[in-house]
Short mmCIF file of C-alpha atoms in Angstrom, two decimals:
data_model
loop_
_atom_site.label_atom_id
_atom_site.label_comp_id
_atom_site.label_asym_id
_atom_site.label_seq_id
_atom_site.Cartn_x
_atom_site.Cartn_y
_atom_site.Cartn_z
CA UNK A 15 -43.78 33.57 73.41
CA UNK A 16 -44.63 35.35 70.34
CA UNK A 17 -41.87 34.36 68.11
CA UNK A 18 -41.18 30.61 66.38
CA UNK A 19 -37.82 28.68 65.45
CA UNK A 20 -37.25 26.15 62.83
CA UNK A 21 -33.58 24.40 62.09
CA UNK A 22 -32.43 24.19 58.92
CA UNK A 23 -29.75 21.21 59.64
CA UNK A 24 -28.03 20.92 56.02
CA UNK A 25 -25.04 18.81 56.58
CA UNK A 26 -25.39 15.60 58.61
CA UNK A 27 -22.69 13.05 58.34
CA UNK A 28 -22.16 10.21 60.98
CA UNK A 29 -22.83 12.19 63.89
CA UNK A 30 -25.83 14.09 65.42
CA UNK A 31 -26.58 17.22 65.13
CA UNK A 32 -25.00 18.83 68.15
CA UNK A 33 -26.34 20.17 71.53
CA UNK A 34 -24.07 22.32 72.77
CA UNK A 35 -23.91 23.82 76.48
CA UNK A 36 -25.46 26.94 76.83
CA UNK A 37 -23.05 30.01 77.30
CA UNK A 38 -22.21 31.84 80.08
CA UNK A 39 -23.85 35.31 80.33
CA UNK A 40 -21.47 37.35 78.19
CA UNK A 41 -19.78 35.08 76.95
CA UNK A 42 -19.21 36.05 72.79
CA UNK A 43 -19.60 33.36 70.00
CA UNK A 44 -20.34 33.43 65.89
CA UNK A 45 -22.64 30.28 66.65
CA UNK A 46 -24.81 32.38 68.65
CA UNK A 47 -28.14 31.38 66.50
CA UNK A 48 -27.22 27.51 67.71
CA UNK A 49 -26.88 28.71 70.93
CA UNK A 50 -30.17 30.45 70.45
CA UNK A 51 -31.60 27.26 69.53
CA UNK A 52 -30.38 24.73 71.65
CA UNK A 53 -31.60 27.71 74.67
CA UNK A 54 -35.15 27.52 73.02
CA UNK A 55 -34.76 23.74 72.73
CA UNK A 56 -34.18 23.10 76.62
CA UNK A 57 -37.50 25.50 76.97
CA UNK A 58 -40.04 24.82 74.28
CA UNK A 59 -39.29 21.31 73.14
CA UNK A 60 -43.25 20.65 74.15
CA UNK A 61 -44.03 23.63 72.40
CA UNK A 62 -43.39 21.80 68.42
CA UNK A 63 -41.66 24.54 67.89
CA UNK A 64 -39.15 22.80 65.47
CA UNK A 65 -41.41 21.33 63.12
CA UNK A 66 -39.88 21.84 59.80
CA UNK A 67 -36.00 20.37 58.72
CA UNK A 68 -34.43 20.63 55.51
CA UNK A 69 -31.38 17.20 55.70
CA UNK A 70 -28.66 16.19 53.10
CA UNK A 71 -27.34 12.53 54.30
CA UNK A 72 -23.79 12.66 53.77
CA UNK A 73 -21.42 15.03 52.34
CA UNK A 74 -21.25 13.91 48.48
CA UNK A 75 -24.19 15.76 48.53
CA UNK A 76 -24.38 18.97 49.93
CA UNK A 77 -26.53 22.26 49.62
CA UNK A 78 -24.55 25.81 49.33
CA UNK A 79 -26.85 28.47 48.20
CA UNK A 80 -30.93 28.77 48.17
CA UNK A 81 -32.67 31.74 46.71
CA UNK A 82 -36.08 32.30 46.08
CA UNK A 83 -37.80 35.29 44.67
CA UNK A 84 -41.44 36.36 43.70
CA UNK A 85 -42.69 33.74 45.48
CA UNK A 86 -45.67 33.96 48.73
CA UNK A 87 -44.62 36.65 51.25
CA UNK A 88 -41.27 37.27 49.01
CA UNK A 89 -40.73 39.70 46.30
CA UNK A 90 -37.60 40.73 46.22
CA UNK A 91 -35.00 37.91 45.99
CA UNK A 92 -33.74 36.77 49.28
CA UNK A 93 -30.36 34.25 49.67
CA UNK A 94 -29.76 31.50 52.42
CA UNK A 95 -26.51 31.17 52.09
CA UNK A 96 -24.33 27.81 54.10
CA UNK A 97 -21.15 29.25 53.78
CA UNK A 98 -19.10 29.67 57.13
CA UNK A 99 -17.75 33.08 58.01
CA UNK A 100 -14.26 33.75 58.82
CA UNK A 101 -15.47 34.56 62.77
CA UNK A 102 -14.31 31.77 65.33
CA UNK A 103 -16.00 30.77 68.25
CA UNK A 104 -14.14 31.38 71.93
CA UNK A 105 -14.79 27.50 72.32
CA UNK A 106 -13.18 26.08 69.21
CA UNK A 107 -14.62 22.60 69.69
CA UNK A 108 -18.12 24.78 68.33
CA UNK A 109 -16.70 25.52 64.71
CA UNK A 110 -14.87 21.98 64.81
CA UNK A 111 -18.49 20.30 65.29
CA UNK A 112 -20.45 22.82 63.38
CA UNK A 113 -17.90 23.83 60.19
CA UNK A 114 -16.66 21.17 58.24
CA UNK A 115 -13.83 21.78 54.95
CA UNK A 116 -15.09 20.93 51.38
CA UNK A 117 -12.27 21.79 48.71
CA UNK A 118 -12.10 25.89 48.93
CA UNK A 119 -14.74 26.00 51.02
CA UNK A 120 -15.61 26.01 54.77
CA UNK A 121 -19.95 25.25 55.32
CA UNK A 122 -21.82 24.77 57.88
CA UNK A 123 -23.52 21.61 59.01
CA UNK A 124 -26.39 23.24 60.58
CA UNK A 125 -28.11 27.09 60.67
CA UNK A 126 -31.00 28.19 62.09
CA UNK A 127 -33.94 30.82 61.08
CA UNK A 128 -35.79 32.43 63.53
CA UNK A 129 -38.14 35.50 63.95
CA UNK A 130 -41.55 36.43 64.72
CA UNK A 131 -44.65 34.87 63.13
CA UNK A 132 -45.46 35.68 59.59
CA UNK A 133 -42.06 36.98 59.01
CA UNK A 134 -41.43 34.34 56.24
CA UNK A 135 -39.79 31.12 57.87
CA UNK A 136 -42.53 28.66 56.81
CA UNK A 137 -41.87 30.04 52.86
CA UNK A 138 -38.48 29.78 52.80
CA UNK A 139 -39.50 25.87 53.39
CA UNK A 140 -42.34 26.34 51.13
CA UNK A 141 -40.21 27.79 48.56
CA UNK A 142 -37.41 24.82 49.11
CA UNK A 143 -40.30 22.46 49.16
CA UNK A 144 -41.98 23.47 45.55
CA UNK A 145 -38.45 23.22 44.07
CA UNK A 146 -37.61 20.08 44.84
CA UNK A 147 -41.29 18.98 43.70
CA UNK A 148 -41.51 20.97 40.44
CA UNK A 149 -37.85 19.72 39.83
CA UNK A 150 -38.91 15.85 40.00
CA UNK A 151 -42.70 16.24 39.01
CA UNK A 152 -42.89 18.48 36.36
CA UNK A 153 -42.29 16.24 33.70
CA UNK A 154 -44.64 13.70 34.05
CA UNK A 155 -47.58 14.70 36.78
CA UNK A 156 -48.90 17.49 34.66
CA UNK A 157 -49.80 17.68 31.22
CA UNK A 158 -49.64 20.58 28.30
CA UNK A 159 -52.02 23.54 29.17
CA UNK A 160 -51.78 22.66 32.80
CA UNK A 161 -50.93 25.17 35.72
CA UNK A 162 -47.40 25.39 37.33
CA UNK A 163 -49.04 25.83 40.55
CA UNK A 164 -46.86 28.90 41.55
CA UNK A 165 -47.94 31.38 43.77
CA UNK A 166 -46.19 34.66 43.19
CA UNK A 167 -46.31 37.53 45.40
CA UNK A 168 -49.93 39.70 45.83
CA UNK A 169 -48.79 42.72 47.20
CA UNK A 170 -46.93 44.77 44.79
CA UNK A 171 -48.68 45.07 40.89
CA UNK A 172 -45.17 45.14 39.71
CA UNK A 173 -44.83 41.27 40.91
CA UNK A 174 -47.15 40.18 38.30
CA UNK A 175 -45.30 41.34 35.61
CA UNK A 176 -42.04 39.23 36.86
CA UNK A 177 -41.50 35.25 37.53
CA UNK A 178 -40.89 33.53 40.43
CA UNK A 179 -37.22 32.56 41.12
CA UNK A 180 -35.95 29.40 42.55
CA UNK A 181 -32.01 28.83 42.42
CA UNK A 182 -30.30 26.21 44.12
CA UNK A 183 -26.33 25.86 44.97
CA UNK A 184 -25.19 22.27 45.41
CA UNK A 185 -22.36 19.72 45.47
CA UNK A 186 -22.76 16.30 43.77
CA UNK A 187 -20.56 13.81 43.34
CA UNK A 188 -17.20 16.12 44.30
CA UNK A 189 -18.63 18.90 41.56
CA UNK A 190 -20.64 21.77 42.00
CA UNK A 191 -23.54 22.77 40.35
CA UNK A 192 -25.76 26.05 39.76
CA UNK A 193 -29.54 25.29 38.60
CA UNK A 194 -32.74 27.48 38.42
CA UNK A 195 -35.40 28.52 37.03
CA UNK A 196 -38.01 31.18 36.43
CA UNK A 197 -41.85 30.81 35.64
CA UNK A 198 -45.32 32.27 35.73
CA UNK A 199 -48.75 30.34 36.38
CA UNK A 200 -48.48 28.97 32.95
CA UNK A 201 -45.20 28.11 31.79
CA UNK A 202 -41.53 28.18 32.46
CA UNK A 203 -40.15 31.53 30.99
CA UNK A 204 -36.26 30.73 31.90
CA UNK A 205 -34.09 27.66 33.24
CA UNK A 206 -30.33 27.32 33.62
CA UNK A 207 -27.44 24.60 34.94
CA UNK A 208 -23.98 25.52 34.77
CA UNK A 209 -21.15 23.40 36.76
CA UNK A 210 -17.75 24.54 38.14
CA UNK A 211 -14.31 22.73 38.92
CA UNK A 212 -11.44 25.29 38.06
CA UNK A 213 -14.14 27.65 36.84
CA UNK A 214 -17.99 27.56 35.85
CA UNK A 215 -18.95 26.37 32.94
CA UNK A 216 -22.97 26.18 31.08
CA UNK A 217 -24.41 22.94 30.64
CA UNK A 218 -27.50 24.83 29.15
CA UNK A 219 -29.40 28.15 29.23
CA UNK A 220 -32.95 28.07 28.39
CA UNK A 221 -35.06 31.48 27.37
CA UNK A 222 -39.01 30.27 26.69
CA UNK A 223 -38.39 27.25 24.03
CA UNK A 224 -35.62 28.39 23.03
CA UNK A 225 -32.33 26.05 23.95
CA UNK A 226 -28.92 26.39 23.81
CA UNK A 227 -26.22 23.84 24.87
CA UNK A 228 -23.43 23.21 25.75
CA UNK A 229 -20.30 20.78 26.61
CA UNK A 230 -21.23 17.33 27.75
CA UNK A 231 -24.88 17.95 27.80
CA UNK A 232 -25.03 18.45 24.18
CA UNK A 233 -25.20 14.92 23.75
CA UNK A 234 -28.15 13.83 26.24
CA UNK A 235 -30.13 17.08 25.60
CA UNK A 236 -30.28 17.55 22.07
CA UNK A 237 -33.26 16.69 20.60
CA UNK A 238 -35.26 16.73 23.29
CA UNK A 239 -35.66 20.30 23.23
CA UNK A 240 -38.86 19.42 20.89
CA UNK A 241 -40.31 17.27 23.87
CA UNK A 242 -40.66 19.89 26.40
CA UNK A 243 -43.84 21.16 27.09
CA UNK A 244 -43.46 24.80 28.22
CA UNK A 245 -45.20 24.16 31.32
CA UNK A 246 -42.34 21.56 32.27
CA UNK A 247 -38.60 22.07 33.13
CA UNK A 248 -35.90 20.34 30.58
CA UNK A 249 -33.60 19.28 33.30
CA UNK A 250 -36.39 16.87 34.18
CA UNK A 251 -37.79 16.33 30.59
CA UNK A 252 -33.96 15.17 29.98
CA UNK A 253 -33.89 12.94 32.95
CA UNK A 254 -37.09 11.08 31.72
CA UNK A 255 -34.58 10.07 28.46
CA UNK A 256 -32.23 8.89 30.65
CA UNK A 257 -29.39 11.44 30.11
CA UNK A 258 -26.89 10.78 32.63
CA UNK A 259 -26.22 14.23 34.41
CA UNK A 260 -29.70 15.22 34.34
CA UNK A 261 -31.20 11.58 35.71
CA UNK A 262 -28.17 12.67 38.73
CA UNK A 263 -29.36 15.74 39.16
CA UNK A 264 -32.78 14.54 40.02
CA UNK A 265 -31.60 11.30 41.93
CA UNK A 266 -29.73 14.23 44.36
CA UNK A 267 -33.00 16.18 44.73
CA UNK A 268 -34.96 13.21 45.28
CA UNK A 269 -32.94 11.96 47.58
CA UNK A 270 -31.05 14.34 48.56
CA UNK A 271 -32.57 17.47 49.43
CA UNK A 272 -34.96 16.51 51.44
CA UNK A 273 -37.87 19.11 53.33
CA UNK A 274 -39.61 18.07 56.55
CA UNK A 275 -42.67 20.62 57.55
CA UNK A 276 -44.52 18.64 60.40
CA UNK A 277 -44.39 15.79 62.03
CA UNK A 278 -47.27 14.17 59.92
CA UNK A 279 -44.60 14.59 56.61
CA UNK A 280 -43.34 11.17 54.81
CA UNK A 281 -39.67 12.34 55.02
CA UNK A 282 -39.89 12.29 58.73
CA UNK A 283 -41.31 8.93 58.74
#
């Protein structure tokens, strides 16, 4: 076998992630990647093939959207989206185990990527995996003058002119939230966090060192504009002075979003 599978299972809740049978020849379903999975499970289990798990632990916290851009083996923004389709499986106990209802939106508890080696699996979890550790370390491992440690993409000129991209859809505490950011080897060149009920709203919008804010996180970011480093990322910088939505933020990505590559990681112990 020339080709590798990883799971991405985003949405546990009390129960396991699901084995399903395996389908009858012909038989038609829109969960035909888990089917794909669980038929490469029953075959290559010995094989490590599923090394590498991205989990959220209950569903007050619970990932959307993921994109990544200008970052390893991608250049051009690419989107993992957890949104459910309107399709329906023939079986409907498959979308009743797999597709759960939050507000206005149907997601998915698990999906799956798969392809053939080197097509970019492994830095989709990089690229999770450097998010969620720039996010909570940025503030306090490095210090002014230091590198981000980013590796942008080294086969098109154009990508050195351009930032990476991380952006990261979630739901937190029944509200969702929109945060990202942009940077180069040095610093951070952009960062963002808006939040939505009836309609999104900014929290802040960040161009170099330049700040603007707004609604409730005037009052736990102002002033601390002057304390980020441009190397580090003000949602964390904020969170280090205790603001309240920021210090969440990171508590969700901490403990939250969590990324498993290999059995010898900490999160799978």
């Amino acid at each position: 076998l020339d080709a590798r599978c990883w799971i991405l299972a985003c949405h546990f809740t009390q129960y396991p992630l699901p084995i399903h049978p395996l389908p009858r020849q012909g038989q038609e379903s829109n969960l035909g990647i888990a089917f794909l999975i669980n038929r490469w499970y029953y075959k290559c289990v010995n094989l490590r093939f599923f090394r590498e798990i991205v989990g959220l632990q209950t569903r007050k916290a619970m990932f959307i959207e993921f994109t990544v851009g200008n970052y390893r083996s991608f250049f051009a923004p690419m989107t993992l989206n957890l949104e459910a389709t309107t399709l329906q499986s023939a079986e409907k106990t498959l979308d009743e185990q797999n597709v759960f209802q939050s507000g206005d939106l149907r997601l998915l508890r698990s999906a799956a990527i798969y392809g053939a080696n080197a097509s970019g699996k492994s830095n989709l979890i990089r690229a999770m995996a450097f998010m969620r550790k720039f996010v909570l370390q940025s503030a306090k491992e490095s210090q002014a003058g230091e590198p981000t440690g980013i590796e942008r993409f080294r086969l098109n000129t154009a990508a050195r002119q351009e930032p990476a991209l991380f952006q990261i859809i979630f739901i937190m505490e029944g509200r969702q939230y929109r945060y990202g950011f942009e940077i180069d080897e040095q610093r951070v060149r952009s960062e963002w966090l808006y939040h939505k009920t009836q309609r999104e709203t900014r929290l802040f919008l960040r161009e170099g060192q330049q700040f603007e804010l707004s609604g409730p996180f005037v009052k736990e970011g102002k002033g601390i504009e002057t304390r980020t480093r441009d190397n580090a990322l003000f949602l964390s910088v904020v969170a280090q002075f205790n603001g309240p939505i920021a210090a969440n933020i990171l508590k969700w990505f901490r403990t939250g979003f969590n990324v498993i590559s290999g059995l010898e990681d900490v999160w799978y112990m």
